[in-house]
Coordinates of C-alpha atoms in Angstrom, one line a residue:
M228 CA 114.6 -210.0 14.8
N229 CA 115.2 -210.5 11.6
Q230 CA 117.9 -208.5 10.4
D231 CA 117.6 -208.7 6.7
R232 CA 113.8 -207.3 6.8
P233 CA 113.7 -203.8 5.0
H234 CA 112.2 -201.0 6.8
P235 CA 108.6 -199.7 5.6
P236 CA 109.2 -196.6 3.3
R237 CA 108.7 -193.2 5.5
R238 CA 105.4 -191.7 4.5
S239 CA 106.4 -188.0 3.4
T240 CA 108.9 -190.1 1.1
S241 CA 105.9 -192.0 -0.3
L242 CA 104.3 -189.0 -0.5
L243 CA 106.8 -187.2 -2.0
R244 CA 108.6 -189.8 -4.2
G245 CA 106.2 -189.0 -7.6
I246 CA 108.4 -185.5 -7.7
R247 CA 111.4 -184.9 -9.6
V248 CA 113.6 -182.2 -10.9
S249 CA 113.6 -181.8 -14.8
D250 CA 116.5 -181.3 -16.5
S251 CA 117.7 -179.9 -20.2
S252 CA 115.8 -183.1 -22.1
H253 CA 112.2 -182.3 -20.6
R254 CA 109.5 -182.2 -22.7
V255 CA 106.0 -180.5 -22.8
T256 CA 104.0 -183.6 -21.5
T257 CA 100.4 -184.7 -22.3
F258 CA 99.2 -183.7 -18.8
E259 CA 100.3 -179.8 -19.1
L260 CA 98.2 -179.7 -22.5
F261 CA 95.3 -181.6 -20.9
F262 CA 95.5 -178.7 -18.4
D263 CA 94.9 -175.9 -20.8
L264 CA 92.0 -177.6 -22.1
V265 CA 90.2 -175.2 -19.0
F266 CA 91.8 -171.6 -20.6
V267 CA 90.5 -172.3 -23.9
F268 CA 86.9 -172.3 -22.0
A269 CA 88.3 -169.6 -20.0
F270 CA 89.5 -167.7 -23.5
T271 CA 86.3 -167.9 -25.2
Q272 CA 84.8 -166.5 -22.2
V273 CA 86.6 -163.5 -21.7
T274 CA 85.6 -162.8 -25.7
A275 CA 82.3 -163.5 -24.6
F276 CA 82.0 -161.0 -21.9
M277 CA 83.7 -158.5 -24.0
A278 CA 81.2 -158.6 -26.3
Y279 CA 78.5 -158.6 -23.9
A280 CA 79.5 -155.3 -22.3
H281 CA 80.2 -153.7 -25.7
S282 CA 82.1 -151.2 -23.9
A283 CA 85.0 -149.5 -22.9
I284 CA 84.6 -150.6 -19.4
G285 CA 83.7 -154.0 -20.1
I286 CA 87.0 -154.3 -22.0
L287 CA 88.8 -152.9 -19.3
Q288 CA 87.5 -155.7 -16.6
A289 CA 87.9 -158.2 -19.3
M290 CA 91.6 -156.9 -19.4
I291 CA 91.6 -157.6 -15.8
I292 CA 90.1 -161.8 -15.6
L293 CA 92.6 -162.0 -18.8
A294 CA 95.3 -161.2 -16.3
L295 CA 94.2 -163.1 -13.3
L296 CA 94.1 -166.1 -16.3
W297 CA 97.7 -165.1 -17.3
W298 CA 99.1 -165.0 -14.2
S299 CA 97.7 -168.3 -12.8
W300 CA 98.8 -170.0 -15.9
T301 CA 102.3 -168.8 -16.2
A302 CA 102.9 -169.6 -12.8
Y303 CA 102.3 -173.2 -13.4
S304 CA 104.7 -172.9 -16.4
W305 CA 107.0 -172.3 -14.0
L306 CA 106.0 -175.1 -12.2
A307 CA 106.5 -177.2 -14.6
N308 CA 109.3 -176.7 -16.3
Q309 CA 111.2 -177.3 -12.7
T310 CA 109.8 -180.5 -12.0
H311 CA 107.1 -183.2 -13.7
V312 CA 103.8 -182.4 -13.3
D313 CA 102.0 -185.8 -14.6
E314 CA 103.4 -188.3 -12.1
G315 CA 102.6 -188.3 -7.9
I316 CA 101.5 -185.2 -6.0
V317 CA 101.8 -182.4 -8.6
R318 CA 99.5 -184.0 -10.5
L319 CA 97.2 -184.2 -8.4
G320 CA 97.6 -180.8 -6.9
M321 CA 97.5 -179.7 -10.7
A322 CA 94.1 -181.7 -10.9
I323 CA 92.9 -179.5 -8.4
A324 CA 94.0 -176.5 -9.6
M325 CA 92.2 -177.7 -12.9
G326 CA 88.9 -177.6 -11.3
A327 CA 89.5 -174.4 -9.7
M328 CA 90.6 -172.6 -12.8
F329 CA 87.1 -174.5 -14.5
I330 CA 85.1 -172.7 -11.7
I331 CA 87.3 -169.4 -12.5
A332 CA 85.9 -170.3 -16.0
L333 CA 82.3 -170.4 -14.9
S334 CA 82.6 -167.0 -12.7
I335 CA 83.1 -165.1 -16.1
P336 CA 80.1 -163.9 -17.0
E337 CA 78.9 -162.1 -13.5
A338 CA 82.6 -161.6 -12.7
F339 CA 81.7 -157.5 -12.2
D340 CA 77.4 -157.7 -12.4
D341 CA 76.6 -160.2 -9.8
L342 CA 73.3 -161.7 -11.2
P343 CA 70.4 -162.1 -8.3
G344 CA 70.0 -165.9 -6.7
G345 CA 72.7 -168.4 -6.3
L346 CA 76.4 -167.2 -4.6
S347 CA 78.4 -164.2 -5.2
A348 CA 80.4 -165.0 -8.5
P349 CA 83.0 -162.3 -7.3
V350 CA 83.8 -164.2 -4.5
V351 CA 83.6 -167.6 -6.1
L352 CA 85.8 -166.4 -8.4
A353 CA 88.2 -164.7 -5.6
V354 CA 88.2 -168.2 -3.9
A355 CA 88.9 -170.1 -7.0
Y356 CA 91.6 -167.6 -7.2
G357 CA 92.9 -168.2 -4.1
V358 CA 93.0 -172.4 -4.4
V359 CA 94.7 -172.2 -7.7
R360 CA 97.2 -169.6 -6.0
L361 CA 97.8 -171.7 -3.0
M362 CA 98.4 -175.6 -4.5
H363 CA 101.0 -173.4 -7.0
L364 CA 102.7 -172.1 -3.9
V365 CA 102.4 -176.1 -2.1
L366 CA 103.6 -177.7 -4.9
Y367 CA 106.9 -175.6 -5.8
L368 CA 107.8 -175.3 -2.3
L369 CA 107.7 -179.4 -2.5
A370 CA 109.4 -179.7 -5.8
A371 CA 112.1 -177.3 -4.9
R372 CA 112.5 -179.4 -1.8
E373 CA 116.2 -180.3 -2.7
D374 CA 116.9 -176.9 -2.7
R375 CA 117.1 -174.5 -0.3
P376 CA 117.7 -171.0 -2.7
L377 CA 115.2 -171.9 -4.4
Q378 CA 112.5 -172.3 -1.5
R379 CA 113.9 -168.9 -0.1
Q380 CA 113.2 -167.4 -3.8
I381 CA 109.4 -169.0 -3.5
L382 CA 108.5 -167.7 -0.1
R383 CA 109.6 -164.1 -0.6
T384 CA 108.1 -163.5 -4.0
S385 CA 104.9 -164.9 -2.6
L386 CA 105.0 -162.4 -0.7
A387 CA 103.9 -159.8 -4.2
W388 CA 100.9 -162.6 -4.4
W389 CA 98.9 -162.2 -0.7
I390 CA 99.0 -159.1 -0.9
G391 CA 97.5 -158.9 -4.2
M392 CA 94.9 -161.4 -3.5
A393 CA 93.9 -159.1 -0.5
F394 CA 92.4 -156.5 -3.0
I395 CA 91.3 -159.5 -5.1
V396 CA 89.2 -160.4 -1.6
V397 CA 88.4 -157.6 -0.7
G398 CA 86.7 -156.1 -4.4
A399 CA 85.1 -159.2 -4.4
L400 CA 83.4 -158.2 -1.0
L401 CA 83.0 -154.8 -1.8
G402 CA 81.9 -155.2 -5.1
G403 CA 80.3 -152.1 -7.4
P404 CA 82.5 -149.9 -9.3
L405 CA 85.4 -149.6 -6.5
Q406 CA 85.6 -154.0 -7.3
T407 CA 86.8 -153.1 -11.1
W408 CA 89.9 -150.6 -9.4
L409 CA 90.5 -152.8 -6.6
W410 CA 90.8 -155.7 -8.8
L411 CA 93.5 -154.0 -11.1
I412 CA 95.7 -152.6 -8.5
G413 CA 95.6 -155.8 -6.7
L414 CA 96.9 -156.9 -10.2
A415 CA 99.7 -154.1 -10.3
V416 CA 101.0 -154.8 -7.0
D417 CA 101.3 -158.8 -8.0
I418 CA 102.9 -158.4 -11.0
T419 CA 105.5 -155.7 -10.5
L420 CA 106.4 -157.0 -6.7
T421 CA 107.3 -160.5 -8.7
W422 CA 109.3 -158.7 -10.9
V423 CA 110.6 -156.7 -8.1
T424 CA 111.6 -159.6 -6.2
S425 CA 112.5 -161.8 -9.0
T426 CA 115.3 -160.0 -10.8
G427 CA 118.4 -161.3 -10.2
G428 CA 117.2 -164.0 -7.9
D429 CA 117.4 -167.6 -6.9
W430 CA 114.7 -169.0 -9.4
R431 CA 115.6 -172.1 -12.3
L432 CA 114.8 -172.4 -15.7
Q433 CA 115.7 -176.6 -16.4
S434 CA 114.7 -177.1 -19.7
P435 CA 114.3 -174.3 -22.3
A436 CA 113.2 -176.6 -24.8
H437 CA 110.0 -176.8 -22.8
W438 CA 109.5 -173.4 -22.0
S439 CA 109.2 -172.6 -25.2
E440 CA 107.2 -174.8 -26.5
R441 CA 104.9 -174.1 -24.0
Y442 CA 104.2 -171.0 -24.0
G443 CA 104.2 -171.5 -28.4
L444 CA 100.8 -173.8 -27.0
V445 CA 99.4 -171.4 -25.2
V446 CA 99.7 -168.8 -28.4
I447 CA 97.8 -171.6 -30.2
L448 CA 95.1 -171.5 -27.8
A449 CA 94.2 -168.3 -27.6
L450 CA 94.6 -168.8 -31.9
G451 CA 92.5 -171.4 -31.2
E452 CA 89.6 -169.1 -29.4
S453 CA 90.1 -166.6 -32.3
I454 CA 88.5 -169.5 -34.9
V455 CA 86.1 -170.5 -32.6
A456 CA 84.9 -166.6 -32.2
I457 CA 84.8 -166.9 -35.9
G458 CA 82.1 -169.9 -35.7
V459 CA 80.3 -168.1 -32.7
G460 CA 79.8 -164.9 -34.9
A461 CA 77.8 -167.1 -37.3
A462 CA 76.1 -169.0 -35.2
E463 CA 73.0 -167.2 -35.4
L464 CA 73.2 -166.5 -38.8
P465 CA 72.0 -168.2 -42.1
I466 CA 74.9 -169.6 -44.2
S467 CA 75.2 -167.5 -46.8
A468 CA 78.1 -165.9 -49.5
P469 CA 79.1 -162.9 -47.2
I470 CA 79.4 -165.1 -44.0
V471 CA 81.7 -167.7 -45.9
V472 CA 83.9 -165.0 -47.2
A473 CA 83.8 -164.0 -44.3
A474 CA 85.1 -167.1 -42.3
L475 CA 87.6 -167.6 -45.0
L476 CA 89.3 -164.0 -44.3
G477 CA 89.0 -164.8 -40.5
I478 CA 90.3 -167.9 -40.9
T479 CA 93.1 -166.3 -43.1
L480 CA 93.9 -163.6 -40.4
S481 CA 94.7 -166.6 -37.7
I482 CA 96.6 -168.2 -40.3
C483 CA 98.7 -165.1 -40.4
L484 CA 98.6 -164.1 -36.8
W485 CA 100.4 -168.6 -36.8
W486 CA 102.9 -167.4 -39.3
L487 CA 104.2 -164.5 -37.7
Y488 CA 104.9 -166.1 -34.2
F489 CA 105.1 -169.4 -35.5
D490 CA 107.5 -169.6 -38.8
V491 CA 111.0 -167.8 -37.4
M492 CA 110.6 -166.0 -34.7
A493 CA 109.7 -168.7 -31.9
I494 CA 112.5 -170.4 -33.4
A495 CA 115.4 -168.4 -32.9
A496 CA 113.5 -167.0 -29.7
E497 CA 113.9 -170.7 -28.7
H498 CA 117.9 -170.8 -29.9
A499 CA 118.5 -167.1 -28.3
L500 CA 117.1 -168.7 -24.7
S501 CA 118.7 -171.7 -24.9
A502 CA 122.4 -170.0 -25.8
L503 CA 122.2 -168.4 -21.9
D504 CA 122.7 -170.0 -18.6
G505 CA 121.7 -169.5 -14.9
V506 CA 120.3 -165.7 -14.1
P507 CA 120.9 -164.0 -17.6
R508 CA 118.7 -167.8 -18.8
V509 CA 115.7 -166.7 -16.2
Q510 CA 115.7 -162.7 -17.0
M511 CA 115.3 -163.4 -20.4
A512 CA 112.3 -166.2 -19.7
T513 CA 110.9 -163.8 -17.2
L514 CA 110.6 -160.2 -19.2
G515 CA 110.2 -162.1 -22.7
Y516 CA 107.7 -165.0 -21.9
T517 CA 106.4 -164.2 -18.7
Y518 CA 105.8 -160.7 -19.0
L519 CA 106.0 -159.7 -22.3
H520 CA 103.6 -162.7 -23.6
L521 CA 100.8 -161.3 -22.0
P522 CA 99.8 -158.6 -24.6
L523 CA 100.3 -161.4 -27.4
I524 CA 97.6 -163.4 -25.6
A525 CA 95.4 -160.1 -25.1
G526 CA 96.1 -158.9 -28.4
V527 CA 94.8 -162.3 -30.0
V528 CA 91.7 -162.2 -27.4
I529 CA 90.5 -158.6 -28.3
S530 CA 90.7 -159.1 -32.5
A531 CA 88.6 -162.0 -31.7
L532 CA 86.2 -160.2 -30.3
G533 CA 86.6 -157.9 -33.3
V534 CA 86.6 -160.9 -36.1
E535 CA 82.5 -162.2 -34.1
E536 CA 81.6 -158.4 -34.8
V537 CA 82.4 -159.0 -38.2
L538 CA 80.5 -161.7 -38.7
A539 CA 77.4 -161.2 -36.5
H540 CA 77.3 -158.3 -39.1
T541 CA 78.0 -158.9 -42.2
D542 CA 75.0 -158.6 -44.1
D543 CA 74.5 -154.9 -42.1
P544 CA 75.1 -152.0 -44.7
E545 CA 75.7 -149.6 -42.2
P546 CA 79.4 -148.9 -40.5
F547 CA 81.6 -151.0 -39.2
G548 CA 81.7 -148.9 -35.9
L549 CA 84.7 -147.8 -33.8
F550 CA 83.9 -150.7 -31.1
G551 CA 84.7 -153.4 -33.7
A552 CA 87.0 -151.6 -35.3
C553 CA 89.0 -150.9 -32.2
A554 CA 88.5 -154.6 -31.3
L555 CA 89.7 -155.4 -34.5
L556 CA 92.4 -153.3 -35.8
G557 CA 93.6 -152.3 -32.0
G558 CA 93.9 -155.9 -30.9
T559 CA 96.1 -156.8 -34.1
A560 CA 98.0 -154.3 -34.0
L561 CA 98.7 -154.6 -29.7
Y562 CA 99.1 -159.2 -30.9
L563 CA 102.1 -157.4 -33.1
A564 CA 103.6 -154.4 -31.4
G565 CA 104.2 -157.3 -28.4
H566 CA 105.8 -159.4 -30.8
A567 CA 108.5 -156.3 -31.1
L568 CA 109.2 -156.1 -27.2
F569 CA 109.1 -159.8 -27.2
W570 CA 112.0 -159.8 -29.6
R571 CA 113.2 -156.8 -28.4
A572 CA 113.8 -159.1 -25.1
V573 CA 115.5 -162.1 -26.9
G574 CA 117.0 -161.0 -29.6
R575 CA 118.1 -157.5 -28.9
T576 CA 116.7 -155.9 -32.3
W577 CA 113.3 -154.3 -32.4
K578 CA 111.1 -156.1 -35.6
V579 CA 110.5 -152.5 -37.6
W580 CA 108.1 -154.2 -40.2
R581 CA 105.8 -155.4 -37.5
L582 CA 106.0 -152.3 -35.9
G583 CA 104.8 -150.1 -38.6
G584 CA 102.0 -152.5 -39.6
A585 CA 100.8 -152.0 -35.6
T586 CA 101.2 -147.9 -36.1
L587 CA 99.1 -148.6 -39.4
L588 CA 96.9 -150.5 -37.9
V589 CA 95.7 -148.3 -35.0
A590 CA 96.1 -145.0 -37.6
L591 CA 93.5 -147.0 -39.8
I592 CA 90.8 -147.1 -37.0
P593 CA 88.6 -144.3 -37.9
V594 CA 89.0 -144.8 -41.2
V595 CA 87.9 -148.5 -40.6
A596 CA 84.5 -147.2 -38.8
S597 CA 83.1 -145.4 -41.5
I598 CA 83.6 -148.7 -43.8
P599 CA 81.4 -152.1 -44.0
P600 CA 82.4 -154.9 -41.1
I601 CA 83.9 -157.1 -44.1
A602 CA 85.2 -154.4 -45.6
A603 CA 87.7 -154.0 -42.0
L604 CA 88.4 -157.5 -42.2
V605 CA 89.9 -157.2 -45.7
V606 CA 91.6 -154.2 -44.1
V607 CA 92.9 -156.1 -41.6
V608 CA 94.0 -159.4 -43.5
A609 CA 95.9 -157.8 -46.2
I610 CA 98.0 -156.0 -43.9
C611 CA 98.7 -158.9 -42.1
L612 CA 99.3 -160.7 -45.5
A613 CA 101.7 -158.2 -46.2
L614 CA 103.6 -158.5 -43.6
V615 CA 104.3 -162.3 -43.9
V616 CA 104.8 -161.9 -47.7
V617 CA 107.1 -158.8 -47.3
E618 CA 109.4 -160.3 -44.3
T619 CA 109.1 -164.4 -45.4
T620 CA 110.9 -162.6 -48.7
R621 CA 112.8 -159.7 -47.6
Y622 CA 114.4 -162.6 -44.8
A623 CA 114.7 -165.4 -47.1
E624 CA 118.3 -166.3 -45.7
T625 CA 118.1 -165.3 -42.4
R626 CA 114.6 -167.7 -42.7
A627 CA 116.3 -170.7 -44.1
H628 CA 119.1 -170.7 -41.6
V629 CA 117.1 -170.5 -38.8
R630 CA 114.7 -173.3 -39.8
S631 CA 117.2 -175.6 -41.1
S632 CA 119.1 -174.9 -37.7
N633 CA 116.0 -176.0 -35.8
G634 CA 115.9 -179.5 -38.3
R635 CA 113.2 -178.4 -40.2

């Protein structure tokens, strides 16, 4: 027998060969961006769901769906920070999850009101959500195969998902009014138990640069959906001067929301995250990004609904109404308040001007409800523009220092 002949590789070794643990130099891959495209469609579906429901319970149901989407997306952000998701079996698993996420997005219009004929949309959504979460669990365990404490942490926290998933499945099977509350309870249990089982635990955050970039990109996706909403609101109307004005105002609002997040805050937050290591870094990432970025995304999506309402009624002399005002001003206020909470978690101080802007927007809701839609949009854009100008001039020196320290 030839002793020099190499042994054939073991099947398990071949299967796992493409799994590589990330390091501090890891950055976002094109496959992650491709994966995120499904969420652009899903965010659009959530806005359309709210527009169709046109009620408080409809917004609550939409926020439940958005939280399901977010909890799925953020789970994969942890996986992508741990390993290279564009290689080997992890890429295959991500592709399967991507397909399941698309099914979830397709099911959103019927998530709480199943149409006659075909499959039960709530059940289809629940099953697809289970596939997304189960695939994440399997891939994460494989990515942590050489890190026993991390594997134990994954299994410990997965109990929260199993309990929450039980409520989702039961709610989908029962349907009716109970479904909304069972899904809400399931999400609350999952999110709360995840926090409890993760605090001071053994999670890993390999690359702060990848992490902050990843969350910045999902904010971009949400802002992109808000621009889509401008087109949707005007799609069935003939082009006119009011449409042009309203569209430009909507784009200006999106630019302001982008500016407030990316001009300084996102850069400074990445610096704060990079300055930490171990458990403190993980805790900051968990609170500031996994949890406190959800209000930012929800705020953008709800404000997009408000912009869509404005574009759909630009020629309407009637008052904007409470629903549209709550969406436009309330969504933007939630976005600004989310900024303040996020910066409190990572920068240890409050964004006072943004808290003030959020408070002013909420206080103006009754007033804006009584004026024409396009005037309502002018009010919101004016407040956001004022925030941009005030913060850019008042903190000019700090802004220049932060941006220059980032090589910009």
